[in-house]
Amino acid sequence: MPSATGSSEPAEGAPAAGAMTGGCLYGLGLGPGWRCLEAGAGTGTVAALLAASVGATGSVVAVDLDTRFLEPLSSETLDVQRLDLTSDPLPIERFDL
């Protein structure tokens, strides 16, 4: 699915945006063991940051309608799910973030 710029590639500024977001997330106390939901995960920049931050004792569920950029990031810590946020129910789990 093309982005707002018409490209099917991740946005050039995605890593920088992830780093800026990381500062906000760490300010909330994000760390090992957290359970996170990334709704509308897009290219996976933030989902990957979350997975690295929560470590093996935490988990991240990354959902998006188009999961092509997320699927390569899937791991024991990062669960990728294809969902339509406008009509599909979100996972019924308890999340810290």
PDB file of N, CA and C in Angstrom:
ATOM      1  N   MET A   1       0.846  -1.170   0.000  1.00  0.00           N
ATOM      2  CA  MET A   1       0.000   0.000   0.000  1.00  0.00           C
ATOM      3  C   MET A   1       0.894   1.236   0.000  1.00  0.00           C
ATOM      4  N   PRO A   2       0.707   2.143  -0.902  1.00  0.00           N
ATOM      5  CA  PRO A   2       1.534   3.345  -0.962  1.00  0.00           C
ATOM      6  C   PRO A   2       1.335   4.234   0.256  1.00  0.00           C
ATOM      7  N   SER A   3       2.413   4.899   0.642  1.00  0.00           N
ATOM      8  CA  SER A   3       2.325   5.853   1.743  1.00  0.00           C
ATOM      9  C   SER A   3       1.677   7.137   1.247  1.00  0.00           C
ATOM     10  N   ALA A   4       1.606   8.120   2.142  1.00  0.00           N
ATOM     11  CA  ALA A   4       1.008   9.406   1.775  1.00  0.00           C
ATOM     12  C   ALA A   4       1.788  10.081   0.653  1.00  0.00           C
ATOM     13  N   THR A   5       3.071   9.744   0.526  1.00  0.00           N
ATOM     14  CA  THR A   5       3.882  10.338  -0.529  1.00  0.00           C
ATOM     15  C   THR A   5       3.787   9.552  -1.827  1.00  0.00           C
ATOM     16  N   GLY A   6       3.043   8.426  -1.815  1.00  0.00           N
ATOM     17  CA  GLY A   6       2.885   7.610  -3.004  1.00  0.00           C
ATOM     18  C   GLY A   6       3.924   6.511  -3.112  1.00  0.00           C
ATOM     19  N   SER A   7       4.846   6.438  -2.183  1.00  0.00           N
ATOM     20  CA  SER A   7       5.899   5.427  -2.213  1.00  0.00           C
ATOM     21  C   SER A   7       5.473   4.185  -1.438  1.00  0.00           C
ATOM     22  N   SER A   8       5.948   3.020  -1.871  1.00  0.00           N
ATOM     23  CA  SER A   8       5.722   1.782  -1.147  1.00  0.00           C
ATOM     24  C   SER A   8       6.895   1.458  -0.232  1.00  0.00           C
ATOM     25  N   GLU A   9       7.889   2.323  -0.190  1.00  0.00           N
ATOM     26  CA  GLU A   9       9.063   2.125   0.653  1.00  0.00           C
ATOM     27  C   GLU A   9       8.877   2.872   1.973  1.00  0.00           C
ATOM     28  N   PRO A  10       9.575   2.429   3.046  1.00  0.00           N
ATOM     29  CA  PRO A  10       9.494   3.159   4.313  1.00  0.00           C
ATOM     30  C   PRO A  10       9.946   4.606   4.133  1.00  0.00           C
ATOM     31  N   ALA A  11       9.362   5.507   4.876  1.00  0.00           N
ATOM     32  CA  ALA A  11       9.701   6.926   4.782  1.00  0.00           C
ATOM     33  C   ALA A  11      11.150   7.155   5.157  1.00  0.00           C
ATOM     34  N   GLU A  12      11.805   8.099   4.477  1.00  0.00           N
ATOM     35  CA  GLU A  12      13.202   8.409   4.737  1.00  0.00           C
ATOM     36  C   GLU A  12      13.452   8.774   6.193  1.00  0.00           C
ATOM     37  N   GLY A  13      12.556   9.499   6.820  1.00  0.00           N
ATOM     38  CA  GLY A  13      12.749   9.946   8.194  1.00  0.00           C
ATOM     39  C   GLY A  13      12.321   8.946   9.246  1.00  0.00           C
ATOM     40  N   ALA A  14      11.935   7.737   8.853  1.00  0.00           N
ATOM     41  CA  ALA A  14      11.417   6.769   9.815  1.00  0.00           C
ATOM     42  C   ALA A  14      12.379   6.483  10.964  1.00  0.00           C
ATOM     43  N   PRO A  15      13.669   6.206  10.728  1.00  0.00           N
ATOM     44  CA  PRO A  15      14.556   5.948  11.860  1.00  0.00           C
ATOM     45  C   PRO A  15      14.663   7.137  12.808  1.00  0.00           C
ATOM     46  N   ALA A  16      14.735   8.352  12.288  1.00  0.00           N
ATOM     47  CA  ALA A  16      14.810   9.528  13.149  1.00  0.00           C
ATOM     48  C   ALA A  16      13.528   9.673  13.959  1.00  0.00           C
ATOM     49  N   ALA A  17      12.396   9.426  13.329  1.00  0.00           N
ATOM     50  CA  ALA A  17      11.129   9.502  14.048  1.00  0.00           C
ATOM     51  C   ALA A  17      11.090   8.471  15.158  1.00  0.00           C
ATOM     52  N   GLY A  18      11.633   7.287  14.896  1.00  0.00           N
ATOM     53  CA  GLY A  18      11.687   6.246  15.913  1.00  0.00           C
ATOM     54  C   GLY A  18      12.546   6.653  17.088  1.00  0.00           C
ATOM     55  N   ALA A  19      13.673   7.316  16.820  1.00  0.00           N
ATOM     56  CA  ALA A  19      14.561   7.764  17.890  1.00  0.00           C
ATOM     57  C   ALA A  19      13.883   8.839  18.738  1.00  0.00           C
ATOM     58  N   MET A  20      13.183   9.750  18.099  1.00  0.00           N
ATOM     59  CA  MET A  20      12.468  10.796  18.838  1.00  0.00           C
ATOM     60  C   MET A  20      11.370  10.176  19.689  1.00  0.00           C
ATOM     61  N   THR A  21      10.651   9.228  19.104  1.00  0.00           N
ATOM     62  CA  THR A  21       9.596   8.538  19.838  1.00  0.00           C
ATOM     63  C   THR A  21      10.185   7.760  21.004  1.00  0.00           C
ATOM     64  N   GLY A  22      11.355   7.162  20.790  1.00  0.00           N
ATOM     65  CA  GLY A  22      12.015   6.399  21.845  1.00  0.00           C
ATOM     66  C   GLY A  22      12.243   7.232  23.093  1.00  0.00           C
ATOM     67  N   GLY A  23      12.655   8.469  22.922  1.00  0.00           N
ATOM     68  CA  GLY A  23      12.858   9.337  24.074  1.00  0.00           C
ATOM     69  C   GLY A  23      11.582   9.512  24.871  1.00  0.00           C
ATOM     70  N   CYS A  24      10.464   9.659  24.180  1.00  0.00           N
ATOM     71  CA  CYS A  24       9.166   9.788  24.857  1.00  0.00           C
ATOM     72  C   CYS A  24       8.803   8.499  25.575  1.00  0.00           C
ATOM     73  N   LEU A  25       9.041   7.363  24.899  1.00  0.00           N
ATOM     74  CA  LEU A  25       8.693   6.070  25.494  1.00  0.00           C
ATOM     75  C   LEU A  25       9.538   5.774  26.727  1.00  0.00           C
ATOM     76  N   TYR A  26      10.832   6.071  26.645  1.00  0.00           N
ATOM     77  CA  TYR A  26      11.700   5.846  27.806  1.00  0.00           C
ATOM     78  C   TYR A  26      11.292   6.767  28.953  1.00  0.00           C
ATOM     79  N   GLY A  27      10.803   7.954  28.617  1.00  0.00           N
ATOM     80  CA  GLY A  27      10.311   8.869  29.640  1.00  0.00           C
ATOM     81  C   GLY A  27       9.105   8.315  30.390  1.00  0.00           C
ATOM     82  N   LEU A  28       8.349   7.442  29.729  1.00  0.00           N
ATOM     83  CA  LEU A  28       7.203   6.785  30.372  1.00  0.00           C
ATOM     84  C   LEU A  28       7.632   5.602  31.230  1.00  0.00           C
ATOM     85  N   GLY A  29       8.910   5.214  31.115  1.00  0.00           N
ATOM     86  CA  GLY A  29       9.419   4.091  31.898  1.00  0.00           C
ATOM     87  C   GLY A  29       9.530   2.798  31.127  1.00  0.00           C
ATOM     88  N   LEU A  30       9.336   2.826  29.808  1.00  0.00           N
ATOM     89  CA  LEU A  30       9.432   1.620  28.991  1.00  0.00           C
ATOM     90  C   LEU A  30      10.708   0.855  29.298  1.00  0.00           C
ATOM     91  N   GLY A  31      10.565  -0.448  29.495  1.00  0.00           N
ATOM     92  CA  GLY A  31      11.750  -1.251  29.788  1.00  0.00           C
ATOM     93  C   GLY A  31      11.431  -2.728  29.773  1.00  0.00           C
ATOM     94  N   PRO A  32      12.363  -3.544  30.232  1.00  0.00           N
ATOM     95  CA  PRO A  32      12.203  -5.001  30.219  1.00  0.00           C
ATOM     96  C   PRO A  32      10.909  -5.456  30.894  1.00  0.00           C
ATOM     97  N   GLY A  33      10.258  -6.416  30.244  1.00  0.00           N
ATOM     98  CA  GLY A  33       9.054  -7.007  30.799  1.00  0.00           C
ATOM     99  C   GLY A  33       7.750  -6.331  30.408  1.00  0.00           C
ATOM    100  N   TRP A  34       7.813  -5.170  29.795  1.00  0.00           N
ATOM    101  CA  TRP A  34       6.588  -4.477  29.405  1.00  0.00           C
ATOM    102  C   TRP A  34       5.881  -5.243  28.296  1.00  0.00           C
ATOM    103  N   ARG A  35       4.544  -5.115  28.264  1.00  0.00           N
ATOM    104  CA  ARG A  35       3.706  -5.686  27.197  1.00  0.00           C
ATOM    105  C   ARG A  35       3.108  -4.513  26.431  1.00  0.00           C
ATOM    106  N   CYS A  36       3.428  -4.439  25.133  1.00  0.00           N
ATOM    107  CA  CYS A  36       3.070  -3.264  24.341  1.00  0.00           C
ATOM    108  C   CYS A  36       2.226  -3.628  23.127  1.00  0.00           C
ATOM    109  N   LEU A  37       1.300  -2.745  22.787  1.00  0.00           N
ATOM    110  CA  LEU A  37       0.508  -2.845  21.564  1.00  0.00           C
ATOM    111  C   LEU A  37       0.872  -1.666  20.674  1.00  0.00           C
ATOM    112  N   GLU A  38       1.290  -1.975  19.467  1.00  0.00           N
ATOM    113  CA  GLU A  38       1.587  -0.934  18.468  1.00  0.00           C
ATOM    114  C   GLU A  38       0.506  -1.042  17.408  1.00  0.00           C
ATOM    115  N   ALA A  39      -0.494  -0.154  17.473  1.00  0.00           N
ATOM    116  CA  ALA A  39      -1.627  -0.174  16.541  1.00  0.00           C
ATOM    117  C   ALA A  39      -1.329   0.761  15.374  1.00  0.00           C
ATOM    118  N   GLY A  40      -1.413   0.235  14.161  1.00  0.00           N
ATOM    119  CA  GLY A  40      -1.033   1.006  12.985  1.00  0.00           C
ATOM    120  C   GLY A  40       0.482   1.079  12.906  1.00  0.00           C
ATOM    121  N   ALA A  41       1.131  -0.076  12.963  1.00  0.00           N
ATOM    122  CA  ALA A  41       2.587  -0.165  13.124  1.00  0.00           C
ATOM    123  C   ALA A  41       3.395   0.214  11.889  1.00  0.00           C
ATOM    124  N   GLY A  42       2.755   0.327  10.730  1.00  0.00           N
ATOM    125  CA  GLY A  42       3.428   0.827   9.530  1.00  0.00           C
ATOM    126  C   GLY A  42       4.700   0.091   9.158  1.00  0.00           C
ATOM    127  N   THR A  43       5.811   0.825   9.136  1.00  0.00           N
ATOM    128  CA  THR A  43       7.087   0.242   8.710  1.00  0.00           C
ATOM    129  C   THR A  43       7.781  -0.548   9.803  1.00  0.00           C
ATOM    130  N   GLY A  44       7.298  -0.461  11.028  1.00  0.00           N
ATOM    131  CA  GLY A  44       7.862  -1.246  12.118  1.00  0.00           C
ATOM    132  C   GLY A  44       8.965  -0.580  12.901  1.00  0.00           C
ATOM    133  N   THR A  45       9.260   0.680  12.600  1.00  0.00           N
ATOM    134  CA  THR A  45      10.339   1.369  13.302  1.00  0.00           C
ATOM    135  C   THR A  45      10.092   1.406  14.806  1.00  0.00           C
ATOM    136  N   VAL A  46       8.899   1.805  15.202  1.00  0.00           N
ATOM    137  CA  VAL A  46       8.582   1.897  16.626  1.00  0.00           C
ATOM    138  C   VAL A  46       8.406   0.497  17.217  1.00  0.00           C
ATOM    139  N   ALA A  47       7.802  -0.420  16.476  1.00  0.00           N
ATOM    140  CA  ALA A  47       7.626  -1.794  16.967  1.00  0.00           C
ATOM    141  C   ALA A  47       8.980  -2.438  17.262  1.00  0.00           C
ATOM    142  N   ALA A  48       9.964  -2.233  16.387  1.00  0.00           N
ATOM    143  CA  ALA A  48      11.299  -2.778  16.609  1.00  0.00           C
ATOM    144  C   ALA A  48      11.954  -2.146  17.835  1.00  0.00           C
ATOM    145  N   LEU A  49      11.768  -0.840  18.011  1.00  0.00           N
ATOM    146  CA  LEU A  49      12.286  -0.154  19.185  1.00  0.00           C
ATOM    147  C   LEU A  49      11.649  -0.712  20.454  1.00  0.00           C
ATOM    148  N   LEU A  50      10.333  -0.918  20.409  1.00  0.00           N
ATOM    149  CA  LEU A  50       9.633  -1.490  21.556  1.00  0.00           C
ATOM    150  C   LEU A  50      10.156  -2.885  21.884  1.00  0.00           C
ATOM    151  N   ALA A  51      10.295  -3.727  20.855  1.00  0.00           N
ATOM    152  CA  ALA A  51      10.757  -5.104  21.065  1.00  0.00           C
ATOM    153  C   ALA A  51      12.154  -5.128  21.679  1.00  0.00           C
ATOM    154  N   ALA A  52      13.042  -4.275  21.188  1.00  0.00           N
ATOM    155  CA  ALA A  52      14.389  -4.215  21.747  1.00  0.00           C
ATOM    156  C   ALA A  52      14.362  -3.741  23.196  1.00  0.00           C
ATOM    157  N   SER A  53      13.440  -2.862  23.513  1.00  0.00           N
ATOM    158  CA  SER A  53      13.356  -2.287  24.853  1.00  0.00           C
ATOM    159  C   SER A  53      12.742  -3.231  25.874  1.00  0.00           C
ATOM    160  N   VAL A  54      11.754  -4.023  25.462  1.00  0.00           N
ATOM    161  CA  VAL A  54      11.073  -4.905  26.417  1.00  0.00           C
ATOM    162  C   VAL A  54      11.833  -6.201  26.640  1.00  0.00           C
ATOM    163  N   GLY A  55      12.723  -6.547  25.717  1.00  0.00           N
ATOM    164  CA  GLY A  55      13.559  -7.728  25.881  1.00  0.00           C
ATOM    165  C   GLY A  55      12.793  -9.033  25.875  1.00  0.00           C
ATOM    166  N   ALA A  56      13.477 -10.083  26.256  1.00  0.00           N
ATOM    167  CA  ALA A  56      12.910 -11.440  26.217  1.00  0.00           C
ATOM    168  C   ALA A  56      11.779 -11.634  27.223  1.00  0.00           C
ATOM    169  N   THR A  57      11.724 -10.808  28.252  1.00  0.00           N
ATOM    170  CA  THR A  57      10.671 -10.957  29.265  1.00  0.00           C
ATOM    171  C   THR A  57       9.420 -10.160  28.936  1.00  0.00           C
ATOM    172  N   GLY A  58       9.465  -9.360  27.878  1.00  0.00           N
ATOM    173  CA  GLY A  58       8.314  -8.565  27.468  1.00  0.00           C
ATOM    174  C   GLY A  58       7.755  -9.056  26.149  1.00  0.00           C
ATOM    175  N   SER A  59       6.778  -8.304  25.645  1.00  0.00           N
ATOM    176  CA  SER A  59       6.181  -8.670  24.360  1.00  0.00           C
ATOM    177  C   SER A  59       5.627  -7.434  23.675  1.00  0.00           C
ATOM    178  N   VAL A  60       5.585  -7.515  22.342  1.00  0.00           N
ATOM    179  CA  VAL A  60       5.016  -6.448  21.527  1.00  0.00           C
ATOM    180  C   VAL A  60       4.091  -7.095  20.511  1.00  0.00           C
ATOM    181  N   VAL A  61       2.870  -6.571  20.409  1.00  0.00           N
ATOM    182  CA  VAL A  61       1.944  -6.969  19.357  1.00  0.00           C
ATOM    183  C   VAL A  61       1.848  -5.777  18.420  1.00  0.00           C
ATOM    184  N   ALA A  62       2.275  -5.983  17.169  1.00  0.00           N
ATOM    185  CA  ALA A  62       2.251  -4.923  16.154  1.00  0.00           C
ATOM    186  C   ALA A  62       1.168  -5.254  15.136  1.00  0.00           C
ATOM    187  N   VAL A  63       0.183  -4.372  15.000  1.00  0.00           N
ATOM    188  CA  VAL A  63      -0.921  -4.626  14.078  1.00  0.00           C
ATOM    189  C   VAL A  63      -0.980  -3.550  13.002  1.00  0.00           C
ATOM    190  N   ASP A  64      -1.330  -3.988  11.801  1.00  0.00           N
ATOM    191  CA  ASP A  64      -1.505  -3.074  10.685  1.00  0.00           C
ATOM    192  C   ASP A  64      -2.252  -3.831   9.594  1.00  0.00           C
ATOM    193  N   LEU A  65      -2.896  -3.105   8.717  1.00  0.00           N
ATOM    194  CA  LEU A  65      -3.577  -3.707   7.576  1.00  0.00           C
ATOM    195  C   LEU A  65      -2.557  -4.220   6.559  1.00  0.00           C
ATOM    196  N   ASP A  66      -1.472  -3.499   6.394  1.00  0.00           N
ATOM    197  CA  ASP A  66      -0.402  -3.888   5.471  1.00  0.00           C
ATOM    198  C   ASP A  66       0.814  -4.257   6.312  1.00  0.00           C
ATOM    199  N   THR A  67       1.128  -5.546   6.378  1.00  0.00           N
ATOM    200  CA  THR A  67       2.204  -6.021   7.259  1.00  0.00           C
ATOM    201  C   THR A  67       3.506  -6.337   6.526  1.00  0.00           C
ATOM    202  N   ARG A  68       3.628  -5.928   5.267  1.00  0.00           N
ATOM    203  CA  ARG A  68       4.816  -6.323   4.495  1.00  0.00           C
ATOM    204  C   ARG A  68       6.124  -5.854   5.114  1.00  0.00           C
ATOM    205  N   PHE A  69       6.146  -4.699   5.770  1.00  0.00           N
ATOM    206  CA  PHE A  69       7.377  -4.223   6.403  1.00  0.00           C
ATOM    207  C   PHE A  69       7.546  -4.795   7.805  1.00  0.00           C
ATOM    208  N   LEU A  70       6.455  -5.259   8.409  1.00  0.00           N
ATOM    209  CA  LEU A  70       6.494  -5.804   9.761  1.00  0.00           C
ATOM    210  C   LEU A  70       6.911  -7.272   9.790  1.00  0.00           C
ATOM    211  N   GLU A  71       6.486  -8.037   8.803  1.00  0.00           N
ATOM    212  CA  GLU A  71       6.727  -9.481   8.812  1.00  0.00           C
ATOM    213  C   GLU A  71       8.196  -9.854   8.996  1.00  0.00           C
ATOM    214  N   PRO A  72       9.153  -9.158   8.359  1.00  0.00           N
ATOM    215  CA  PRO A  72      10.555  -9.517   8.584  1.00  0.00           C
ATOM    216  C   PRO A  72      11.025  -9.270  10.025  1.00  0.00           C
ATOM    217  N   LEU A  73      10.295  -8.475  10.782  1.00  0.00           N
ATOM    218  CA  LEU A  73      10.664  -8.157  12.157  1.00  0.00           C
ATOM    219  C   LEU A  73      10.090  -9.137  13.171  1.00  0.00           C
ATOM    220  N   SER A  74       9.179  -9.993  12.734  1.00  0.00           N
ATOM    221  CA  SER A  74       8.497 -10.933  13.627  1.00  0.00           C
ATOM    222  C   SER A  74       9.497 -11.798  14.389  1.00  0.00           C
ATOM    223  N   SER A  75       9.247 -11.983  15.685  1.00  0.00           N
ATOM    224  CA  SER A  75      10.139 -12.781  16.538  1.00  0.00           C
ATOM    225  C   SER A  75       9.336 -13.289  17.733  1.00  0.00           C
ATOM    226  N   GLU A  76      10.032 -13.949  18.657  1.00  0.00           N
ATOM    227  CA  GLU A  76       9.340 -14.394  19.874  1.00  0.00           C
ATOM    228  C   GLU A  76       8.802 -13.204  20.663  1.00  0.00           C
ATOM    229  N   THR A  77       9.488 -12.092  20.588  1.00  0.00           N
ATOM    230  CA  THR A  77       9.074 -10.895  21.322  1.00  0.00           C
ATOM    231  C   THR A  77       8.080 -10.055  20.539  1.00  0.00           C
ATOM    232  N   LEU A  78       8.178 -10.058  19.216  1.00  0.00           N
ATOM    233  CA  LEU A  78       7.355  -9.191  18.367  1.00  0.00           C
ATOM    234  C   LEU A  78       6.378 -10.025  17.536  1.00  0.00           C
ATOM    235  N   ASP A  79       5.109  -9.941  17.897  1.00  0.00           N
ATOM    236  CA  ASP A  79       4.031 -10.663  17.217  1.00  0.00           C
ATOM    237  C   ASP A  79       3.372  -9.721  16.215  1.00  0.00           C
ATOM    238  N   VAL A  80       3.432 -10.057  14.937  1.00  0.00           N
ATOM    239  CA  VAL A  80       2.853  -9.239  13.870  1.00  0.00           C
ATOM    240  C   VAL A  80       1.479  -9.797  13.511  1.00  0.00           C
ATOM    241  N   GLN A  81       0.476  -8.926  13.498  1.00  0.00           N
ATOM    242  CA  GLN A  81      -0.887  -9.349  13.155  1.00  0.00           C
ATOM    243  C   GLN A  81      -1.462  -8.397  12.107  1.00  0.00           C
ATOM    244  N   ARG A  82      -2.115  -8.992  11.096  1.00  0.00           N
ATOM    245  CA  ARG A  82      -2.784  -8.196  10.061  1.00  0.00           C
ATOM    246  C   ARG A  82      -4.213  -7.940  10.528  1.00  0.00           C
ATOM    247  N   LEU A  83      -4.516  -6.679  10.834  1.00  0.00           N
ATOM    248  CA  LEU A  83      -5.844  -6.281  11.286  1.00  0.00           C
ATOM    249  C   LEU A  83      -6.243  -4.966  10.638  1.00  0.00           C
ATOM    250  N   ASP A  84      -7.527  -4.806  10.422  1.00  0.00           N
ATOM    251  CA  ASP A  84      -8.089  -3.535   9.976  1.00  0.00           C
ATOM    252  C   ASP A  84      -8.590  -2.824  11.231  1.00  0.00           C
ATOM    253  N   LEU A  85      -7.908  -1.765  11.625  1.00  0.00           N
ATOM    254  CA  LEU A  85      -8.244  -1.074  12.876  1.00  0.00           C
ATOM    255  C   LEU A  85      -9.636  -0.455  12.861  1.00  0.00           C
ATOM    256  N   THR A  86     -10.225  -0.294  11.686  1.00  0.00           N
ATOM    257  CA  THR A  86     -11.558   0.296  11.610  1.00  0.00           C
ATOM    258  C   THR A  86     -12.671  -0.729  11.805  1.00  0.00           C
ATOM    259  N   SER A  87     -12.337  -2.027  11.685  1.00  0.00           N
ATOM    260  CA  SER A  87     -13.401  -3.020  11.798  1.00  0.00           C
ATOM    261  C   SER A  87     -13.029  -4.267  12.597  1.00  0.00           C
ATOM    262  N   ASP A  88     -11.766  -4.615  12.696  1.00  0.00           N
ATOM    263  CA  ASP A  88     -11.359  -5.818  13.432  1.00  0.00           C
ATOM    264  C   ASP A  88     -11.127  -5.484  14.899  1.00  0.00           C
ATOM    265  N   PRO A  89     -11.491  -6.412  15.793  1.00  0.00           N
ATOM    266  CA  PRO A  89     -11.216  -6.160  17.214  1.00  0.00           C
ATOM    267  C   PRO A  89      -9.714  -6.265  17.497  1.00  0.00           C
ATOM    268  N   LEU A  90      -9.242  -5.428  18.384  1.00  0.00           N
ATOM    269  CA  LEU A  90      -7.842  -5.503  18.804  1.00  0.00           C
ATOM    270  C   LEU A  90      -7.659  -6.728  19.690  1.00  0.00           C
ATOM    271  N   PRO A  91      -6.430  -7.215  19.807  1.00  0.00           N
ATOM    272  CA  PRO A  91      -6.174  -8.376  20.682  1.00  0.00           C
ATOM    273  C   PRO A  91      -6.652  -8.102  22.100  1.00  0.00           C
ATOM    274  N   ILE A  92      -7.250  -9.110  22.685  1.00  0.00           N
ATOM    275  CA  ILE A  92      -7.743  -8.974  24.067  1.00  0.00           C
ATOM    276  C   ILE A  92      -6.646  -9.465  24.998  1.00  0.00           C
ATOM    277  N   GLU A  93      -5.788  -8.570  25.368  1.00  0.00           N
ATOM    278  CA  GLU A  93      -4.693  -8.843  26.281  1.00  0.00           C
ATOM    279  C   GLU A  93      -4.530  -7.613  27.159  1.00  0.00           C
ATOM    280  N   ARG A  94      -3.787  -7.756  28.197  1.00  0.00           N
ATOM    281  CA  ARG A  94      -3.483  -6.599  29.039  1.00  0.00           C
ATOM    282  C   ARG A  94      -2.152  -6.024  28.567  1.00  0.00           C
ATOM    283  N   PHE A  95      -2.140  -4.750  28.267  1.00  0.00           N
ATOM    284  CA  PHE A  95      -0.936  -4.086  27.794  1.00  0.00           C
ATOM    285  C   PHE A  95      -0.523  -2.985  28.769  1.00  0.00           C
ATOM    286  N   ASP A  96       0.780  -2.809  28.904  1.00  0.00           N
ATOM    287  CA  ASP A  96       1.315  -1.700  29.704  1.00  0.00           C
ATOM    288  C   ASP A  96       1.369  -0.419  28.887  1.00  0.00           C
ATOM    289  N   LEU A  97       1.449  -0.589  27.559  1.00  0.00           N
ATOM    290  CA  LEU A  97       1.540   0.562  26.655  1.00  0.00           C
ATOM    291  C   LEU A  97       0.836   0.231  25.365  1.00  0.00           C
TER     292      LEU A  97
END
